[in-house]
mmCIF file of C-alpha atoms in Angstrom:
data_model
loop_
_atom_site.group_PDB
_atom_site.id
_atom_site.type_symbol
_atom_site.label_atom_id
_atom_site.label_comp_id
_atom_site.label_asym_id
_atom_site.label_seq_id
_atom_site.Cartn_x
_atom_site.Cartn_y
_atom_site.Cartn_z
ATOM 1 C CA GLU F 1 -114.169 115.315 306.253
ATOM 2 C CA ALA F 2 -117.898 115.565 305.624
ATOM 3 C CA GLU F 3 -119.359 112.923 303.339
ATOM 4 C CA VAL F 4 -122.564 112.068 301.564
ATOM 5 C CA ALA F 5 -124.073 108.998 303.225
ATOM 6 C CA GLN F 6 -126.022 106.408 301.266
ATOM 7 C CA SER F 7 -127.693 103.148 302.207
ATOM 8 C CA PRO F 8 -127.885 100.344 301.496
ATOM 9 C CA ARG F 9 -124.576 99.819 299.661
ATOM 10 C CA TYR F 10 -125.905 96.718 297.962
ATOM 11 C CA LYS F 11 -129.445 95.539 297.295
ATOM 12 C CA ILE F 12 -130.620 92.392 295.548
ATOM 13 C CA THR F 13 -134.307 92.128 294.793
ATOM 14 C CA GLU F 14 -136.665 90.248 292.539
ATOM 15 C CA LYS F 15 -138.503 92.001 289.763
ATOM 16 C CA SER F 16 -141.869 93.489 290.710
ATOM 17 C CA GLN F 17 -140.669 94.115 294.258
ATOM 18 C CA ALA F 18 -140.316 97.551 295.805
ATOM 19 C CA VAL F 19 -136.916 98.984 296.700
ATOM 20 C CA ALA F 20 -135.838 102.186 298.422
ATOM 21 C CA PHE F 21 -132.552 104.034 298.724
ATOM 22 C CA TRP F 22 -131.662 106.667 301.279
ATOM 23 C CA CYS F 23 -129.247 109.580 301.080
ATOM 24 C CA ASP F 24 -128.014 112.084 303.645
ATOM 25 C CA PRO F 25 -126.126 114.967 301.995
ATOM 26 C CA ILE F 26 -123.292 116.997 303.429
ATOM 27 C CA SER F 27 -124.612 119.330 306.115
ATOM 28 C CA GLY F 28 -125.540 122.706 304.676
ATOM 29 C CA HIS F 29 -125.777 121.527 301.088
ATOM 30 C CA ALA F 30 -129.046 122.800 299.690
ATOM 31 C CA THR F 31 -128.932 120.879 296.429
ATOM 32 C CA LEU F 32 -129.274 117.110 296.209
ATOM 33 C CA TYR F 33 -129.060 114.927 293.131
ATOM 34 C CA TRP F 34 -129.892 111.312 292.338
ATOM 35 C CA TYR F 35 -127.970 109.795 289.443
ATOM 36 C CA ARG F 36 -128.241 106.351 287.862
ATOM 37 C CA GLN F 37 -125.106 104.721 286.481
ATOM 38 C CA ILE F 38 -125.556 101.658 284.302
ATOM 39 C CA LEU F 39 -122.481 99.459 284.022
ATOM 40 C CA GLY F 40 -120.118 100.831 281.396
ATOM 41 C CA GLN F 41 -121.826 104.195 281.153
ATOM 42 C CA GLY F 42 -121.569 107.599 282.764
ATOM 43 C CA PRO F 43 -123.992 108.775 285.455
ATOM 44 C CA GLU F 44 -127.345 110.122 284.268
ATOM 45 C CA LEU F 45 -129.365 112.558 286.328
ATOM 46 C CA LEU F 46 -132.687 111.212 287.586
ATOM 47 C CA VAL F 47 -133.813 114.028 289.854
ATOM 48 C CA GLN F 48 -132.448 117.226 291.387
ATOM 49 C CA PHE F 49 -133.734 118.941 294.532
ATOM 50 C CA GLN F 50 -133.170 122.474 295.705
ATOM 51 C CA ASP F 51 -134.032 122.290 299.400
ATOM 52 C CA GLU F 52 -137.289 120.312 299.408
ATOM 53 C CA SER F 53 -138.375 121.302 295.892
ATOM 54 C CA VAL F 54 -137.802 119.315 292.722
ATOM 55 C CA VAL F 55 -135.784 121.364 290.224
ATOM 56 C CA ASP F 56 -135.402 118.759 287.499
ATOM 57 C CA ASP F 57 -137.029 115.341 287.198
ATOM 58 C CA SER F 58 -137.294 115.222 283.443
ATOM 59 C CA GLN F 59 -135.358 111.929 283.228
ATOM 60 C CA LEU F 60 -137.123 110.208 286.119
ATOM 61 C CA PRO F 61 -139.390 107.321 284.988
ATOM 62 C CA LYS F 62 -142.353 108.536 286.967
ATOM 63 C CA ASP F 63 -144.482 105.476 286.410
ATOM 64 C CA ARG F 64 -142.249 103.485 288.745
ATOM 65 C CA PHE F 65 -139.742 105.876 290.336
ATOM 66 C CA SER F 66 -140.404 108.446 293.019
ATOM 67 C CA ALA F 67 -138.173 110.684 295.063
ATOM 68 C CA GLU F 68 -138.750 112.920 298.017
ATOM 69 C CA ARG F 69 -136.831 115.261 300.270
ATOM 70 C CA LEU F 70 -139.504 116.247 302.718
ATOM 71 C CA LYS F 71 -137.547 118.438 305.131
ATOM 72 C CA GLY F 72 -134.934 119.569 302.665
ATOM 73 C CA VAL F 73 -132.230 117.422 304.219
ATOM 74 C CA ASP F 74 -132.133 113.673 303.571
ATOM 75 C CA SER F 75 -133.828 112.044 300.613
ATOM 76 C CA THR F 76 -135.356 108.750 299.549
ATOM 77 C CA LEU F 77 -135.516 107.285 296.057
ATOM 78 C CA LYS F 78 -138.074 104.529 295.536
ATOM 79 C CA ILE F 79 -138.666 102.064 292.721
ATOM 80 C CA GLN F 80 -141.933 100.166 292.551
ATOM 81 C CA PRO F 81 -142.116 97.744 290.871
ATOM 82 C CA ALA F 82 -138.474 97.016 290.084
ATOM 83 C CA GLU F 83 -137.642 95.742 286.594
ATOM 84 C CA LEU F 84 -134.601 93.883 285.303
ATOM 85 C CA GLY F 85 -133.398 97.002 283.495
ATOM 86 C CA ASP F 86 -133.217 98.917 286.766
ATOM 87 C CA SER F 87 -130.053 97.049 287.750
ATOM 88 C CA ALA F 88 -127.502 99.832 288.180
ATOM 89 C CA MET F 89 -125.569 101.912 290.670
ATOM 90 C CA TYR F 90 -127.684 104.688 292.190
ATOM 91 C CA LEU F 91 -125.544 107.643 293.175
ATOM 92 C CA CYS F 92 -126.514 110.501 295.424
ATOM 93 C CA ALA F 93 -124.634 113.788 295.297
ATOM 94 C CA SER F 94 -124.922 117.183 296.927
ATOM 95 C CA SER F 95 -123.632 120.690 296.386
ATOM 96 C CA LEU F 96 -123.838 123.988 298.241
ATOM 97 C CA TRP F 97 -126.464 125.504 295.979
ATOM 98 C CA ALA F 98 -127.286 125.293 292.329
ATOM 99 C CA THR F 99 -129.502 128.025 291.022
ATOM 100 C CA GLY F 100 -128.399 131.485 290.184
ATOM 101 C CA THR F 101 -125.339 132.900 288.588
ATOM 102 C CA GLY F 102 -121.781 132.288 289.528
ATOM 103 C CA ASN F 103 -122.084 128.938 291.246
ATOM 104 C CA THR F 104 -118.889 127.048 290.628
ATOM 105 C CA GLY F 105 -119.406 124.337 293.172
ATOM 106 C CA GLU F 106 -118.566 120.786 292.335
ATOM 107 C CA LEU F 107 -120.793 117.874 293.281
ATOM 108 C CA PHE F 108 -119.849 115.614 296.165
ATOM 109 C CA PHE F 109 -120.883 111.997 295.655
ATOM 110 C CA GLY F 110 -121.744 109.244 298.064
ATOM 111 C CA GLU F 111 -120.444 105.682 297.679
ATOM 112 C CA GLY F 112 -123.553 104.622 295.811
ATOM 113 C CA SER F 113 -126.162 101.894 296.153
ATOM 114 C CA ARG F 114 -125.736 98.986 293.769
ATOM 115 C CA LEU F 115 -129.050 97.409 292.791
ATOM 116 C CA THR F 116 -129.366 93.972 291.240
ATOM 117 C CA VAL F 117 -132.808 92.939 290.031
ATOM 118 C CA LEU F 118 -133.289 89.193 289.465
ATOM 119 C CA ALA W 1 -128.198 120.538 275.581
ATOM 120 C CA GLN W 2 -124.708 119.999 276.894
ATOM 121 C CA SER W 3 -122.795 116.801 276.151
ATOM 122 C CA VAL W 4 -119.366 115.273 276.583
ATOM 123 C CA ALA W 5 -117.453 112.851 274.386
ATOM 124 C CA GLN W 6 -114.708 110.609 275.722
ATOM 125 C CA PRO W 7 -113.590 108.834 272.555
ATOM 126 C CA GLU W 8 -111.454 106.068 274.008
ATOM 127 C CA ASP W 9 -112.888 103.183 275.998
ATOM 128 C CA GLN W 10 -109.607 102.238 277.637
ATOM 129 C CA VAL W 11 -106.245 103.909 278.022
ATOM 130 C CA ASN W 12 -103.248 101.719 278.734
ATOM 131 C CA VAL W 13 -100.034 103.307 279.952
ATOM 132 C CA ALA W 14 -96.833 102.030 281.519
ATOM 133 C CA GLU W 15 -96.067 103.132 285.059
ATOM 134 C CA GLY W 16 -93.936 106.273 285.015
ATOM 135 C CA ASN W 17 -95.091 107.353 281.555
ATOM 136 C CA PRO W 18 -97.277 110.368 280.874
ATOM 137 C CA LEU W 19 -101.027 109.771 281.050
ATOM 138 C CA THR W 20 -103.590 111.578 278.904
ATOM 139 C CA VAL W 21 -107.361 111.049 278.960
ATOM 140 C CA LYS W 22 -109.246 112.889 276.232
ATOM 141 C CA CYS W 23 -112.485 114.832 276.531
ATOM 142 C CA THR W 24 -114.377 117.085 274.146
ATOM 143 C CA TYR W 25 -117.535 118.936 275.029
ATOM 144 C CA SER W 26 -120.531 120.633 273.474
ATOM 145 C CA VAL W 27 -122.445 123.343 275.299
ATOM 146 C CA SER W 28 -124.319 126.524 274.487
ATOM 147 C CA GLY W 29 -122.457 129.320 276.168
ATOM 148 C CA ASN W 30 -119.449 129.260 278.435
ATOM 149 C CA PRO W 31 -118.738 125.919 280.092
ATOM 150 C CA TYR W 32 -117.759 124.764 283.508
ATOM 151 C CA LEU W 33 -115.730 121.569 283.111
ATOM 152 C CA PHE W 34 -114.947 118.852 285.622
ATOM 153 C CA TRP W 35 -113.012 115.617 285.956
ATOM 154 C CA TYR W 36 -114.029 112.869 288.367
ATOM 155 C CA VAL W 37 -112.423 109.511 289.163
ATOM 156 C CA GLN W 38 -114.232 106.332 290.208
ATOM 157 C CA TYR W 39 -112.683 103.256 291.784
ATOM 158 C CA PRO W 40 -114.525 99.880 291.619
ATOM 159 C CA ASN W 41 -117.837 99.881 293.490
ATOM 160 C CA ARG W 42 -117.214 103.382 294.819
ATOM 161 C CA GLY W 43 -118.731 106.794 294.227
ATOM 162 C CA LEU W 44 -117.184 109.516 292.094
ATOM 163 C CA GLN W 45 -114.356 111.616 293.527
ATOM 164 C CA PHE W 46 -113.741 115.161 292.345
ATOM 165 C CA LEU W 47 -110.321 115.740 290.714
ATOM 166 C CA LEU W 48 -110.374 119.249 289.262
ATOM 167 C CA LYS W 49 -112.463 121.873 287.536
ATOM 168 C CA TYR W 50 -112.166 124.695 285.022
ATOM 169 C CA ILE W 51 -114.276 127.748 285.690
ATOM 170 C CA THR W 52 -112.430 130.687 284.190
ATOM 171 C CA GLY W 53 -108.951 132.164 283.938
ATOM 172 C CA ASP W 54 -105.823 130.121 283.338
ATOM 173 C CA ASN W 55 -106.444 127.367 280.809
ATOM 174 C CA LEU W 56 -104.230 124.942 282.713
ATOM 175 C CA VAL W 57 -105.805 123.803 285.966
ATOM 176 C CA LYS W 58 -104.182 121.650 288.592
ATOM 177 C CA GLY W 59 -106.028 119.198 290.770
ATOM 178 C CA SER W 60 -105.687 116.330 293.187
ATOM 179 C CA TYR W 61 -103.090 113.529 293.064
ATOM 180 C CA GLY W 62 -100.851 115.346 290.558
ATOM 181 C CA PHE W 63 -103.477 115.574 287.823
ATOM 182 C CA GLU W 64 -103.944 118.613 285.603
ATOM 183 C CA ALA W 65 -106.162 119.475 282.665
ATOM 184 C CA GLU W 66 -105.963 121.960 279.834
ATOM 185 C CA PHE W 67 -108.974 123.866 278.591
ATOM 186 C CA ASN W 68 -108.884 124.581 274.854
ATOM 187 C CA LYS W 69 -111.826 126.692 273.754
ATOM 188 C CA SER W 70 -111.120 126.535 270.022
ATOM 189 C CA GLN W 71 -110.979 122.747 270.079
ATOM 190 C CA THR W 72 -113.708 122.433 272.759
ATOM 191 C CA SER W 73 -111.479 120.062 274.651
ATOM 192 C CA PHE W 74 -110.530 119.498 278.275
ATOM 193 C CA HIS W 75 -107.947 116.697 278.324
ATOM 194 C CA LEU W 76 -106.777 115.261 281.634
ATOM 195 C CA LYS W 77 -103.046 114.733 282.095
ATOM 196 C CA LYS W 78 -100.552 113.399 284.565
ATOM 197 C CA PRO W 79 -96.788 113.587 283.916
ATOM 198 C CA SER W 80 -95.939 110.236 285.508
ATOM 199 C CA ALA W 81 -98.623 107.581 285.982
ATOM 200 C CA LEU W 82 -98.831 105.341 289.037
ATOM 201 C CA VAL W 83 -100.366 101.878 289.269
ATOM 202 C CA SER W 84 -102.798 103.348 291.804
ATOM 203 C CA ASP W 85 -104.126 105.688 289.087
ATOM 204 C CA SER W 86 -105.861 102.712 287.482
ATOM 205 C CA ALA W 87 -109.544 103.646 287.642
ATOM 206 C CA LEU W 88 -112.491 104.974 285.664
ATOM 207 C CA TYR W 89 -112.294 108.668 284.733
ATOM 208 C CA PHE W 90 -115.284 110.838 283.860
ATOM 209 C CA CYS W 91 -115.374 114.237 282.210
ATOM 210 C CA ALA W 92 -118.422 116.429 282.878
ATOM 211 C CA VAL W 93 -119.747 119.776 281.668
ATOM 212 C CA ARG W 94 -122.392 122.241 282.736
ATOM 213 C CA VAL W 95 -123.443 125.616 281.473
ATOM 214 C CA ARG W 96 -122.204 128.640 283.391
ATOM 215 C CA TYR W 97 -125.690 129.906 284.195
ATOM 216 C CA GLY W 98 -128.268 127.316 285.033
ATOM 217 C CA ASN W 99 -129.303 124.784 287.593
ATOM 218 C CA ASN W 100 -125.914 123.085 287.966
ATOM 219 C CA ARG W 101 -126.975 120.075 285.926
ATOM 220 C CA LEU W 102 -123.870 118.110 285.004
ATOM 221 C CA ALA W 103 -123.653 116.040 281.830
ATOM 222 C CA PHE W 104 -121.137 113.195 282.119
ATOM 223 C CA GLY W 105 -119.211 111.376 279.446
ATOM 224 C CA LYS W 106 -119.271 107.581 279.287
ATOM 225 C CA GLY W 107 -115.954 107.317 281.073
ATOM 226 C CA ASN W 108 -112.492 106.039 280.264
ATOM 227 C CA GLN W 109 -110.940 103.047 281.952
ATOM 228 C CA VAL W 110 -107.285 103.790 282.689
ATOM 229 C CA VAL W 111 -104.974 100.828 283.188
ATOM 230 C CA VAL W 112 -101.463 101.569 284.423
ATOM 231 C CA ILE W 113 -99.147 98.655 283.752
ATOM 232 C CA PRO W 114 -96.383 98.029 286.303
#
């Protein structure tokens, strides 16, 4: 069964350092999402891509976070510099396509990347 | 903006008893509703969804959920809980026409007691 791949699974870093997460969606899925899940809370959308274009990054802290999906396939989420409050699980998800009417597709999630900032 | 409320932090149930996890939603227009389950240090797994049609939807692992438009609810149910059902459960909603942005609730921890 096809899966969303994420790496690394776990990352420990010191504040002010740079950190990057990688995601490879299910083949053929045009839409890719990055969510942040703080312990005890539900996932919150950081950024959504349709192919290589950003559809929604309204909740992305752009002063320190960046995301790209250059060829419309895999994606990288970067944090620079990391802060203590960035400690969370970073989840990547994909779906067939998002825009337009009638899409009923659910999101498929990867296993997540757990970040601890010391 | 769409939102989901999961009023209980934790649901405790004895193995073999019925399990219910509550969810109410708020959205402008017709909703698509989803339930996901998350095991410790894992990603979210899709359980079931309501799109249209029959208000009772059946999903994976014996779970089902009932859509109630008048009460804006989408409660998750299982007739007989298993210890292996102990996990974190998330309800999510999106508008029918849009960019597929899902809004998640805060989650409910389910503990099934042997």
